Amino acid sequence: MLVALTEDQEFFRETTERFLVELVPPDALRALRDDAAGFDRAYWRRGAELGWTSFLVDEAHGGGSISGDGLVDLSLVAYEFGHHAAPGPLLPVNIVAGALSEHDAHAGVLAGLLAGEAVAAWCAPEPVFEVGAWRSGVTVRRDGDSYVLSGSVAPVEAAAESAHLLVTAADGDGLTQLLVPASAPGVEVTAMQSVDLTKRFGAVTFTGVVVGAGALVGEPGAAAGAVERQFLQALSVLNAEAVGAMQAAFDMTVEWGFDRYTFGRPLASYQAIKHRFADMLTWLEASHAISDAACAAVAAAAPGAFECSSAAKAYVGQYGADLVQDCVQIHGGIGVTFEHDLHLYLRRMTVDRSLFGTPAEHRRLVALHHMADLEGAA
Amino acid sequence: VSALRAEALEDSAAMEGLDAFRERARTWIEANLREATLEELRWARGTLSEAAELAQVARDRELQRMLFDAGLAGICFPKEYGGQGLTMAHQRVLNEELGSREFPMRYQVPTFSPCATVILEFGTHEQKLRHIPAILRGEELWMQFLSEPSGGSDVAGALTTAVRDGEQWVLNGSKVWTTGAWWSDWGLVLARTNWDVPKHRGLTVFMMPIHQDGIDVHRIEMLNGSHEFCQEFITDVVVPDGDRIGEVDDGWTVGTRWMFHERMLFNSPYVNNPVGRIRGGSNGSTVAMVAQELGKMDDPATQELVGEARMFELVAEQIHTRVGDSIRTGRRSDQAAAIGRLFHGMATSRSATIGLEVAGSSGAAWTGDGEAAAAAVNFLMRQVGSIGGGTTEMARNVISERVLGMPRERTLDRDVPFRDVPRSRPSSS
């Protein structure tokens, strides 16, 4: 999280934090383990009232930001979500709402997302090793005035809980985005398993799903720019959330280091342990720094935004996971029990690390963009 | 909060705006500074011939004078002492505008910081007037006479001794790891002035000209063939009491801030850190060049390694900014500078290993002098980033004890007179 927030941002962050502490303490999270949706609809509506779903939406469409930089404000919520391992479809709802707002499409659906009444999911493509290129599991072909979708995507966050799916489909050489009702004939969602207690994922299959031109979000075949923006926004949310989880696990472990005595001394008095804490704090500060920088670059549509976002996802994914596992190690056996709270953050970190590209995949993407820059400069 | 920090934060309506400053800097830089060569960008290798090195030192003095005359020297130094009296934000703009142009890199560290910053913080008005404008005009290059052969990390265990003789002091001892002392003008010296008190309470800081009888400068050959580091032997060197910085026996107060400025070097408001600078050794750009030279960029394993090195480069920029901002805004203590220092060590070490991996068999034997050729030598020097400027082990102690407040390591030299503290046996080499 940023070193210095504006007064309004800090007020909003604190409000969100108090809300999460009150409504979804660790025991409430444990109780949601067997809940099909993983979150309570009334909780989500109240979160939407706080502004959780509005940041990527224009004011003209009923959205708005606190600082003028909606993505940065959203990253504050995402950070608190990580810091409290909070439930709710924060990432998919915001990405879809932002896309609908940007393309001035599906005003009714957008209003429902903003109000927290409805949930939507993004059937996202994956970047491939070529600047500006994507691989989608879904293809679309035009049939008169209709569009026919076929293929499958997984994992899709909150797929089963969503009334609508934003589908990024391959369309010849280009990409087309369509908003498809989850109830449309030929759409099938299969629930998937995950380590996170409250995030839910589905595998979505499209078998000859037919929608009209009204389903379009943006121009057909021309969605590459929008898809890149959505993808980078998703990375900003995931990185901020992962850093929140890292911070929570770290703070908890520092406290443990002072409180836990062994051989008559606190754990935090052993140099071997102290040096691990120093490494962890360095990884943590570096993760804060790079994820904030990437978020700001995406918000400003800066030239190096993709490279920086991939660097953030690669760094936070690798060192965040190592940090939380080190926290487990320093806790000892209690750190791998369901009773202790540490695993809430380990679970969230594990999922955030693996969504939208692993550290290894993003290291390659950093190289791709770096080499393109070097060639451009030469 | 130190006066320095307040100055760096100072802002007023009368101050030149950032946009106007950028415009002024850009116009001047485009008209006066050429693009640096790759060799210049990578000065840290320090393997130039003596004549070439001296030519570059002379050019650096000239460049510094040009910047001074253009009103672009000492951005955050007070106007009273020849600086511009501007802010860190202005310094960042200058760093961006300098990009990969030639600039007086030998002036930055340690001349501007920590040497000039220590004088600025602890010197008398007369001492500042005498040296800071001269430094900013390119007339004085400074070195830190801090480390000693008897111990690296334990700086307060200095054995170099200053004995008072009326209005002057007589210095004897040896200092080491001074970069380029053979072409520098002045040294900032930490010396022991009292052996009968615990080690931190018997130190004093002095300024002295390097080129004088009684100071023997020896150049040290490093594993990469560089001769940039020196060791000095100091024999009966007389320093007037007027060249003492701070109070007698209170040198550790000065020394603590001295080392803070040293750890801040990548994000100091007093130092130019042009964004296009290659900080020596292997990094994202040089590893990418190795891959290009060897035609390996289509290999996914190589891509991953190139991306990892570049990732460290991008994260490094951001963590130094974050740590610097945290300190300047008072959210963290000065001690947090050790976080940036530890990151630097971890990242440079890993990047050197990546460079060697991407170089393949060129890491064993090579022809020519491209980036692949440099990979093995960079690897030999890998640990420098974890040793120089205070080891990463010291940084880990500082972070855990001073930033996180964990219990201090037990020491045996804290409350005993320094003369009774056990010392290493003299080395036979």
PDB file of N, CA and C in Angstrom, chain B residues 325-353:
ATOM      1  N   ASP B 325      10.944   7.676   0.738  1.00  0.00           N
ATOM      2  CA  ASP B 325       9.737   8.437   1.086  1.00  0.00           C
ATOM      3  C   ASP B 325       9.301   8.129   2.518  1.00  0.00           C
ATOM      4  N   SER B 326       9.402   6.861   2.921  1.00  0.00           N
ATOM      5  CA  SER B 326       8.992   6.480   4.279  1.00  0.00           C
ATOM      6  C   SER B 326       9.837   7.219   5.312  1.00  0.00           C
ATOM      7  N   ILE B 327      11.129   7.358   5.015  1.00  0.00           N
ATOM      8  CA  ILE B 327      12.025   8.028   5.960  1.00  0.00           C
ATOM      9  C   ILE B 327      11.780   9.541   5.946  1.00  0.00           C
ATOM     10  N   ARG B 328      11.674  10.108   4.754  1.00  0.00           N
ATOM     11  CA  ARG B 328      11.512  11.560   4.663  1.00  0.00           C
ATOM     12  C   ARG B 328      10.209  12.036   5.284  1.00  0.00           C
ATOM     13  N   THR B 329       9.173  11.191   5.225  1.00  0.00           N
ATOM     14  CA  THR B 329       7.897  11.610   5.800  1.00  0.00           C
ATOM     15  C   THR B 329       7.778  11.196   7.265  1.00  0.00           C
ATOM     16  N   GLY B 330       8.849  10.608   7.809  1.00  0.00           N
ATOM     17  CA  GLY B 330       8.857  10.278   9.229  1.00  0.00           C
ATOM     18  C   GLY B 330       8.073   9.030   9.585  1.00  0.00           C
ATOM     19  N   ARG B 331       7.612   8.268   8.587  1.00  0.00           N
ATOM     20  CA  ARG B 331       6.872   7.045   8.898  1.00  0.00           C
ATOM     21  C   ARG B 331       7.796   5.923   9.348  1.00  0.00           C
ATOM     22  N   ARG B 332       9.032   6.017   8.943  1.00  0.00           N
ATOM     23  CA  ARG B 332      10.019   5.057   9.423  1.00  0.00           C
ATOM     24  C   ARG B 332      11.270   5.819   9.854  1.00  0.00           C
ATOM     25  N   SER B 333      12.047   5.185  10.741  1.00  0.00           N
ATOM     26  CA  SER B 333      13.277   5.827  11.196  1.00  0.00           C
ATOM     27  C   SER B 333      14.338   5.730  10.102  1.00  0.00           C
ATOM     28  N   ASP B 334      15.414   6.506  10.273  1.00  0.00           N
ATOM     29  CA  ASP B 334      16.546   6.462   9.344  1.00  0.00           C
ATOM     30  C   ASP B 334      17.056   5.040   9.147  1.00  0.00           C
ATOM     31  N   GLN B 335      16.909   4.231  10.182  1.00  0.00           N
ATOM     32  CA  GLN B 335      17.464   2.873  10.143  1.00  0.00           C
ATOM     33  C   GLN B 335      16.844   2.034   9.028  1.00  0.00           C
ATOM     34  N   ALA B 336      15.664   2.461   8.562  1.00  0.00           N
ATOM     35  CA  ALA B 336      14.988   1.701   7.504  1.00  0.00           C
ATOM     36  C   ALA B 336      15.771   1.727   6.197  1.00  0.00           C
ATOM     37  N   ALA B 337      16.771   2.623   6.097  1.00  0.00           N
ATOM     38  CA  ALA B 337      17.611   2.634   4.891  1.00  0.00           C
ATOM     39  C   ALA B 337      18.247   1.265   4.672  1.00  0.00           C
ATOM     40  N   ALA B 338      18.408   0.502   5.750  1.00  0.00           N
ATOM     41  CA  ALA B 338      19.006  -0.837   5.639  1.00  0.00           C
ATOM     42  C   ALA B 338      18.142  -1.776   4.788  1.00  0.00           C
ATOM     43  N   ILE B 339      16.848  -1.478   4.675  1.00  0.00           N
ATOM     44  CA  ILE B 339      15.969  -2.327   3.861  1.00  0.00           C
ATOM     45  C   ILE B 339      16.376  -2.226   2.383  1.00  0.00           C
ATOM     46  N   GLY B 340      16.593  -0.991   1.926  1.00  0.00           N
ATOM     47  CA  GLY B 340      17.039  -0.803   0.547  1.00  0.00           C
ATOM     48  C   GLY B 340      18.403  -1.424   0.321  1.00  0.00           C
ATOM     49  N   ARG B 341      19.258  -1.301   1.314  1.00  0.00           N
ATOM     50  CA  ARG B 341      20.593  -1.860   1.219  1.00  0.00           C
ATOM     51  C   ARG B 341      20.545  -3.390   1.089  1.00  0.00           C
ATOM     52  N   LEU B 342      19.700  -4.030   1.910  1.00  0.00           N
ATOM     53  CA  LEU B 342      19.604  -5.494   1.855  1.00  0.00           C
ATOM     54  C   LEU B 342      19.027  -5.941   0.517  1.00  0.00           C
ATOM     55  N   PHE B 343      18.022  -5.211   0.032  1.00  0.00           N
ATOM     56  CA  PHE B 343      17.442  -5.573  -1.270  1.00  0.00           C
ATOM     57  C   PHE B 343      18.515  -5.523  -2.355  1.00  0.00           C
ATOM     58  N   HIS B 344      19.303  -4.465  -2.335  1.00  0.00           N
ATOM     59  CA  HIS B 344      20.366  -4.294  -3.329  1.00  0.00           C
ATOM     60  C   HIS B 344      21.301  -5.507  -3.332  1.00  0.00           C
ATOM     61  N   GLY B 345      21.689  -5.947  -2.151  1.00  0.00           N
ATOM     62  CA  GLY B 345      22.595  -7.099  -2.059  1.00  0.00           C
ATOM     63  C   GLY B 345      21.956  -8.365  -2.607  1.00  0.00           C
ATOM     64  N   MET B 346      20.723  -8.619  -2.215  1.00  0.00           N
ATOM     65  CA  MET B 346      20.053  -9.840  -2.661  1.00  0.00           C
ATOM     66  C   MET B 346      19.844  -9.822  -4.173  1.00  0.00           C
ATOM     67  N   ALA B 347      19.449  -8.655  -4.697  1.00  0.00           N
ATOM     68  CA  ALA B 347      19.114  -8.566  -6.118  1.00  0.00           C
ATOM     69  C   ALA B 347      20.363  -8.637  -6.997  1.00  0.00           C
ATOM     70  N   THR B 348      21.430  -7.950  -6.597  1.00  0.00           N
ATOM     71  CA  THR B 348      22.628  -7.958  -7.447  1.00  0.00           C
ATOM     72  C   THR B 348      23.276  -9.335  -7.437  1.00  0.00           C
ATOM     73  N   SER B 349      23.211  -9.997  -6.298  1.00  0.00           N
ATOM     74  CA  SER B 349      23.793 -11.321  -6.198  1.00  0.00           C
ATOM     75  C   SER B 349      23.061 -12.292  -7.126  1.00  0.00           C
ATOM     76  N   ARG B 350      21.744 -12.282  -7.064  1.00  0.00           N
ATOM     77  CA  ARG B 350      20.949 -13.172  -7.921  1.00  0.00           C
ATOM     78  C   ARG B 350      21.156 -12.814  -9.399  1.00  0.00           C
ATOM     79  N   SER B 351      21.219 -11.525  -9.700  1.00  0.00           N
ATOM     80  CA  SER B 351      21.360 -11.118 -11.104  1.00  0.00           C
ATOM     81  C   SER B 351      22.696 -11.558 -11.692  1.00  0.00           C
ATOM     82  N   ALA B 352      23.743 -11.540 -10.874  1.00  0.00           N
ATOM     83  CA  ALA B 352      25.046 -11.991 -11.372  1.00  0.00           C
ATOM     84  C   ALA B 352      25.002 -13.483 -11.681  1.00  0.00           C
ATOM     85  N   THR B 353      24.301 -14.245 -10.851  1.00  0.00           N
ATOM     86  CA  THR B 353      24.164 -15.677 -11.100  1.00  0.00           C
ATOM     87  C   THR B 353      23.353 -15.915 -12.364  1.00  0.00           C
TER      88      THR B 353
END
